[in-house]
């Protein structure tokens, strides 16, 4: 849940999730529909599907225990280098480091070099004797991440209270390296078309829409648009910006009250329906009803 999501956002979901699935075995016996329903609103839904698939594989093929070799962990759905190393450190206390953005920044400041000029795996391998001088490697990895988040911060590192400033290249150097600015994802324009049955409080949804990355979910018809597009025979509701996963969307929201819909659409009642509906759909449905 914490991949791409802040702790305060994930926490309520995490608590409810654990109430439903207190053990790996209980999760492994569940299904996608139920898991996605609990994940509703948290975004990045591939995480939920991967988590369920992973639970099933671990229970079935690894006797309900996380494998101890990185090669086996990386075969699990959705687990790459970062998560595999984090799991090895946190669960098996192995001498390895999960290299996230915080850790990269700390190391790059210590050696006073830009991140893209560092081979982090090589850096860790070369310095492993001095890095892994503890038996509490899980705490060490956690501490390294927290240190990056709380002390060696992205914009203003708090060097005055830093315990390692006397060995830090960035702190000591007169020529501090300049961080490369990350490029922001480009915004795209979309027209969203909502058929609404006001009497029955229903909205028409489809899996066929232009948001390819959400093509497994029901959304209103969505078409990529140029900002100058004018759409005939639809009521314009509003223009607003939205982020779904890491995509930035500029939305033109259109609606029409109708009890007839094209064949490829299905009616959904957002309150009663057990089908997973992304929170984006619920939000715009409410906006339209509130305005009418
Ligand atoms: S001295 Fe400053 S830049 Fe260096 S590690 Fe500490 S907080 Fe980061």
Short mmCIF file of C-alpha atoms and ligand atoms in Angstrom, two decimals:
data_model
loop_
_atom_site.label_atom_id
_atom_site.label_comp_id
_atom_site.label_asym_id
_atom_site.label_seq_id
_atom_site.Cartn_x
_atom_site.Cartn_y
_atom_site.Cartn_z
CA UNK A 1 0.00 0.00 0.00
CA UNK A 2 2.87 2.34 0.68
CA UNK A 3 4.22 2.16 -2.87
CA UNK A 4 3.37 5.63 -4.22
CA UNK A 5 1.00 6.33 -1.30
CA UNK A 6 1.59 8.27 1.90
CA UNK A 7 1.28 6.59 5.30
CA UNK A 8 -1.65 8.75 6.43
CA UNK A 9 -3.63 7.83 3.30
CA UNK A 10 -2.82 4.12 3.45
CA UNK A 11 -3.31 3.61 7.20
CA UNK A 12 -7.14 3.36 7.33
CA UNK A 13 -7.10 0.98 4.35
CA UNK A 14 -4.36 -1.10 5.98
CA UNK A 15 -6.34 -1.49 9.21
CA UNK A 16 -9.51 -2.62 7.42
CA UNK A 17 -7.51 -4.89 5.14
CA UNK A 18 -5.93 -6.63 8.14
CA UNK A 19 -9.32 -7.10 9.76
CA UNK A 20 -10.48 -8.96 6.66
CA UNK A 21 -7.20 -10.76 6.02
CA UNK A 22 -5.24 -11.21 9.24
CA UNK A 23 -3.02 -13.92 7.73
CA UNK A 24 -1.42 -14.73 4.41
CA UNK A 25 -3.59 -17.85 4.23
CA UNK A 26 -6.82 -15.88 4.63
CA UNK A 27 -5.76 -13.50 1.86
CA UNK A 28 -4.78 -16.40 -0.40
CA UNK A 29 -8.32 -17.80 -0.15
CA UNK A 30 -9.91 -14.54 -1.25
CA UNK A 31 -10.63 -13.29 -4.78
CA UNK A 32 -9.94 -10.21 -6.89
CA UNK A 33 -13.40 -8.76 -6.54
CA UNK A 34 -13.26 -8.72 -2.73
CA UNK A 35 -9.68 -7.47 -2.53
CA UNK A 36 -10.30 -4.65 -5.04
CA UNK A 37 -13.40 -3.60 -3.13
CA UNK A 38 -11.27 -3.08 0.00
CA UNK A 39 -8.68 -1.22 -2.09
CA UNK A 40 -11.30 1.10 -3.62
CA UNK A 41 -10.09 4.71 -3.51
CA UNK A 42 -6.44 3.89 -2.84
CA UNK A 43 -5.44 3.85 -6.51
CA UNK A 44 -2.66 1.89 -8.27
CA UNK A 45 -4.92 -1.15 -8.35
CA UNK A 46 -2.30 -3.40 -9.86
CA UNK A 47 -0.77 -3.53 -6.37
CA UNK A 48 -3.90 -5.19 -4.99
CA UNK A 49 -4.02 -7.79 -7.74
CA UNK A 50 -0.31 -8.55 -7.36
CA UNK A 51 -0.65 -8.83 -3.59
CA UNK A 52 -3.42 -11.39 -3.93
CA UNK A 53 -1.54 -13.40 -6.57
CA UNK A 54 1.60 -13.28 -4.44
CA UNK A 55 -0.25 -14.55 -1.36
CA UNK A 56 -1.63 -17.48 -3.37
CA UNK A 57 1.81 -18.40 -4.73
CA UNK A 58 3.57 -18.16 -1.35
CA UNK A 59 0.96 -20.32 0.36
CA UNK A 60 0.85 -22.90 -2.42
CA UNK A 61 4.48 -23.09 -3.50
CA UNK A 62 6.52 -21.89 -0.52
CA UNK A 63 4.69 -23.39 2.44
CA UNK A 64 3.38 -19.94 3.48
CA UNK A 65 6.91 -18.57 4.02
CA UNK A 66 8.59 -15.79 2.07
CA UNK A 67 11.50 -17.30 0.08
CA UNK A 68 14.99 -16.39 1.29
CA UNK A 69 16.69 -16.06 -2.09
CA UNK A 70 16.33 -12.85 -4.08
CA UNK A 71 15.94 -14.80 -7.31
CA UNK A 72 12.84 -16.56 -5.90
CA UNK A 73 11.34 -13.40 -4.41
CA UNK A 74 11.67 -11.56 -7.72
CA UNK A 75 9.58 -14.23 -9.43
CA UNK A 76 6.57 -13.11 -7.36
CA UNK A 77 4.11 -10.80 -9.18
CA UNK A 78 4.98 -7.10 -9.03
CA UNK A 79 8.16 -7.55 -7.01
CA UNK A 80 11.21 -5.88 -8.47
CA UNK A 81 14.66 -5.11 -7.09
CA UNK A 82 13.55 -2.55 -4.55
CA UNK A 83 10.76 -4.57 -2.93
CA UNK A 84 12.77 -7.79 -3.01
CA UNK A 85 15.65 -6.16 -1.11
CA UNK A 86 13.26 -4.47 1.32
CA UNK A 87 11.61 -7.84 2.07
CA UNK A 88 14.96 -9.58 2.53
CA UNK A 89 16.11 -6.87 4.94
CA UNK A 90 12.85 -6.42 6.88
CA UNK A 91 11.65 -10.01 7.06
CA UNK A 92 14.85 -12.08 6.90
CA UNK A 93 17.19 -9.43 8.35
CA UNK A 94 19.61 -10.03 5.47
CA UNK A 95 22.53 -7.69 4.78
CA UNK A 96 21.03 -5.86 1.85
CA UNK A 97 19.68 -2.38 1.21
CA UNK A 98 16.46 -1.39 -0.50
CA UNK A 99 17.48 1.52 -2.67
CA UNK A 100 14.63 4.03 -2.76
CA UNK A 101 14.71 7.76 -3.55
CA UNK A 102 15.68 8.65 0.03
CA UNK A 103 18.57 6.19 0.14
CA UNK A 104 19.85 7.34 -3.25
CA UNK A 105 19.84 10.95 -2.09
CA UNK A 106 21.72 10.16 1.14
CA UNK A 107 24.41 8.18 -0.67
CA UNK A 108 24.74 10.72 -3.44
CA UNK A 109 25.25 13.49 -0.89
CA UNK A 110 27.78 11.49 1.10
CA UNK A 111 29.90 11.03 -2.04
CA UNK A 112 28.85 14.47 -3.39
CA UNK A 113 27.91 13.17 -6.83
CA UNK A 114 24.74 13.28 -8.85
CA UNK A 115 22.55 10.17 -8.60
CA UNK A 116 22.87 9.40 -12.32
CA UNK A 117 26.67 9.19 -11.95
CA UNK A 118 26.51 6.52 -9.26
CA UNK A 119 26.22 2.75 -9.60
CA UNK A 120 24.46 2.19 -6.26
CA UNK A 121 24.86 -1.59 -6.27
CA UNK A 122 28.58 -1.22 -6.82
CA UNK A 123 28.81 1.46 -4.14
CA UNK A 124 27.09 -0.82 -1.62
CA UNK A 125 29.20 -3.83 -2.62
CA UNK A 126 32.44 -1.85 -2.28
CA UNK A 127 31.44 -0.52 1.14
CA UNK A 128 29.60 -3.53 2.51
CA UNK A 129 32.02 -4.13 5.39
CA UNK A 130 31.47 -0.67 6.81
CA UNK A 131 27.75 -0.57 5.96
CA UNK A 132 26.69 -3.90 7.44
CA UNK A 133 28.38 -3.77 10.82
CA UNK A 134 25.14 -4.52 12.60
CA UNK A 135 23.10 -7.64 13.27
CA UNK A 136 19.98 -5.50 13.11
CA UNK A 137 20.01 -4.97 9.38
CA UNK A 138 16.25 -4.50 9.16
CA UNK A 139 16.53 -1.55 11.58
CA UNK A 140 19.52 -0.22 9.67
CA UNK A 141 17.62 -0.20 6.35
CA UNK A 142 14.58 1.40 7.96
CA UNK A 143 16.80 4.01 9.64
CA UNK A 144 18.52 4.84 6.36
CA UNK A 145 15.17 5.53 4.70
CA UNK A 146 13.93 7.60 7.66
CA UNK A 147 17.21 9.52 7.77
CA UNK A 148 16.69 10.51 4.13
CA UNK A 149 13.09 11.51 4.79
CA UNK A 150 13.62 13.44 8.04
CA UNK A 151 17.22 14.74 8.09
CA UNK A 152 18.89 14.53 4.69
CA UNK A 153 15.75 15.97 3.11
CA UNK A 154 15.36 16.68 -0.61
CA UNK A 155 15.31 20.48 -0.45
CA UNK A 156 16.99 21.56 2.76
CA UNK A 157 19.07 18.88 4.44
CA UNK A 158 19.44 19.52 8.17
CA UNK A 159 23.22 19.23 8.16
CA UNK A 160 23.66 21.12 11.44
CA UNK A 161 22.10 18.23 13.38
CA UNK A 162 23.48 15.44 11.21
CA UNK A 163 25.67 12.83 12.94
CA UNK A 164 27.68 12.06 9.82
CA UNK A 165 28.43 15.57 8.62
CA UNK A 166 32.18 15.23 9.24
CA UNK A 167 32.35 12.46 6.65
CA UNK A 168 29.79 13.89 4.23
CA UNK A 169 31.20 15.05 0.88
CA UNK A 170 28.28 17.38 0.24
CA UNK A 171 28.60 19.10 3.61
CA UNK A 172 32.37 19.50 3.41
CA UNK A 173 32.66 20.51 -0.23
CA UNK A 174 32.76 24.06 -1.58
CA UNK A 175 31.58 22.63 -4.91
CA UNK A 176 28.30 20.94 -4.05
CA UNK A 177 26.80 18.90 -6.88
CA UNK A 178 23.52 20.15 -8.32
CA UNK A 179 20.52 17.82 -8.22
CA UNK A 180 18.84 17.13 -11.56
CA UNK A 181 15.23 18.25 -11.58
CA UNK A 182 12.81 15.42 -12.21
CA UNK A 183 10.55 15.96 -15.20
CA UNK A 184 6.85 16.10 -14.36
CA UNK A 185 4.50 13.81 -16.31
CA UNK A 186 2.76 15.67 -19.15
CA UNK A 187 -0.89 16.56 -18.71
CA UNK A 188 -3.38 15.06 -21.20
CA UNK A 189 -6.86 16.29 -22.13
CA UNK A 190 -9.86 13.99 -21.91
CA UNK A 191 -13.59 14.31 -22.47
CA UNK A 192 -15.63 12.28 -19.99
CA UNK A 193 -19.23 11.42 -20.94
CA UNK A 194 -21.70 10.46 -18.23
CA UNK A 195 -25.07 8.95 -19.01
CA UNK A 196 -27.13 9.27 -15.86
CA UNK A 197 -30.49 7.77 -15.00
CA UNK A 198 -31.62 10.27 -12.42
CA UNK A 199 -34.75 8.38 -11.37
CA UNK A 200 -32.81 5.21 -10.57
CA UNK A 201 -29.69 7.02 -9.39
CA UNK A 202 -27.52 5.09 -11.84
CA UNK A 203 -24.57 5.87 -14.08
CA UNK A 204 -23.56 4.06 -17.27
CA UNK A 205 -20.05 2.64 -17.31
CA UNK A 206 -17.79 0.68 -19.62
CA UNK A 207 -14.37 -0.92 -19.67
CA UNK A 208 -13.82 0.46 -23.18
CA UNK A 209 -12.34 3.91 -22.66
CA UNK A 210 -9.20 5.81 -23.58
CA UNK A 211 -7.54 5.46 -20.14
CA UNK A 212 -5.55 2.40 -21.14
CA UNK A 213 -3.94 2.03 -17.72
CA UNK A 214 -7.39 1.52 -16.12
CA UNK A 215 -8.81 -0.76 -18.79
CA UNK A 216 -9.76 -3.48 -16.31
CA UNK A 217 -12.15 -1.16 -14.50
CA UNK A 218 -15.54 0.33 -15.15
CA UNK A 219 -15.47 4.05 -15.97
CA UNK A 220 -17.75 6.38 -17.92
CA UNK A 221 -16.89 6.63 -21.63
CA UNK A 222 -13.66 8.66 -21.87
CA UNK A 223 -12.08 10.00 -25.03
CA UNK A 224 -8.76 11.72 -25.44
CA UNK A 225 -9.40 15.27 -26.68
CA UNK A 226 -7.80 18.45 -27.86
CA UNK A 227 -8.66 21.30 -25.52
CA UNK A 228 -10.54 23.11 -28.33
CA UNK A 229 -12.93 20.23 -28.93
CA UNK A 230 -16.57 21.17 -28.61
CA UNK A 231 -18.98 18.33 -28.07
CA UNK A 232 -22.45 18.55 -29.53
CA UNK A 233 -25.58 17.16 -27.85
CA UNK A 234 -23.98 16.92 -24.41
CA UNK A 235 -24.31 19.19 -21.39
CA UNK A 236 -20.99 20.60 -20.32
CA UNK A 237 -20.54 20.29 -16.56
CA UNK A 238 -17.03 21.48 -15.72
CA UNK A 239 -13.36 21.41 -16.48
CA UNK A 240 -10.99 20.20 -13.78
CA UNK A 241 -7.64 18.60 -13.22
CA UNK A 242 -7.21 15.16 -11.75
CA UNK A 243 -4.39 12.72 -11.10
CA UNK A 244 -5.00 9.02 -11.44
CA UNK A 245 -2.02 6.81 -10.61
CA UNK A 246 0.87 8.99 -11.83
CA UNK A 247 -1.06 10.38 -14.81
CA UNK A 248 -2.14 14.02 -14.91
CA UNK A 249 -5.50 14.54 -16.54
CA UNK A 250 -7.25 17.69 -17.69
CA UNK A 251 -10.92 16.67 -17.72
CA UNK A 252 -13.88 18.14 -19.59
CA UNK A 253 -16.89 16.61 -17.92
CA UNK A 254 -20.08 16.16 -19.99
CA UNK A 255 -23.37 14.56 -19.00
CA UNK A 256 -26.83 13.72 -20.20
CA UNK A 257 -29.87 12.43 -18.33
CA UNK A 258 -31.16 9.44 -20.19
CA UNK A 259 -32.56 5.99 -19.57
CA UNK A 260 -31.21 4.71 -22.89
CA UNK A 261 -27.56 3.92 -23.40
CA UNK A 262 -25.33 2.48 -26.14
CA UNK A 263 -24.96 -1.31 -26.12
CA UNK A 264 -21.40 -1.43 -24.80
CA UNK A 265 -22.39 0.42 -21.58
CA UNK A 266 -23.84 -1.04 -18.36
CA UNK A 267 -25.86 0.65 -15.65
CA UNK A 268 -24.33 0.84 -12.18
CA UNK A 269 -25.75 1.99 -8.90
CA UNK A 270 -22.72 3.15 -6.95
CA UNK A 271 -24.25 2.61 -3.54
CA UNK A 272 -25.51 -0.94 -3.86
CA UNK A 273 -23.08 -2.35 -6.35
CA UNK A 274 -20.51 -4.86 -5.20
CA UNK A 275 -18.47 -4.39 -8.36
CA UNK A 276 -15.29 -2.44 -7.86
CA UNK A 277 -15.70 1.15 -9.12
CA UNK A 278 -12.73 3.56 -9.06
CA UNK A 279 -13.30 6.56 -6.78
CA UNK A 280 -12.88 8.88 -9.78
CA UNK A 281 -16.22 7.63 -11.14
CA UNK A 282 -17.98 8.12 -7.80
CA UNK A 283 -16.61 11.64 -7.51
CA UNK A 284 -17.87 12.83 -10.88
CA UNK A 285 -21.24 11.12 -10.45
CA UNK A 286 -21.76 13.01 -7.20
CA UNK A 287 -20.62 16.29 -8.78
CA UNK A 288 -23.20 16.00 -11.56
CA UNK A 289 -26.05 15.07 -9.23
CA UNK A 290 -25.15 17.85 -6.79
CA UNK A 291 -25.26 20.41 -9.60
CA UNK A 292 -28.68 19.28 -10.80
S1 LIG B 1 25.59 16.35 6.34
FE1 LIG B 1 23.76 17.09 5.37
S2 LIG B 1 23.91 16.39 3.25
FE2 LIG B 1 25.38 15.22 4.45
S3 LIG B 1 24.29 13.36 5.01
FE3 LIG B 1 24.04 14.81 6.68
S4 LIG B 1 22.11 15.86 6.23
FE4 LIG B 1 22.77 14.84 4.37
#
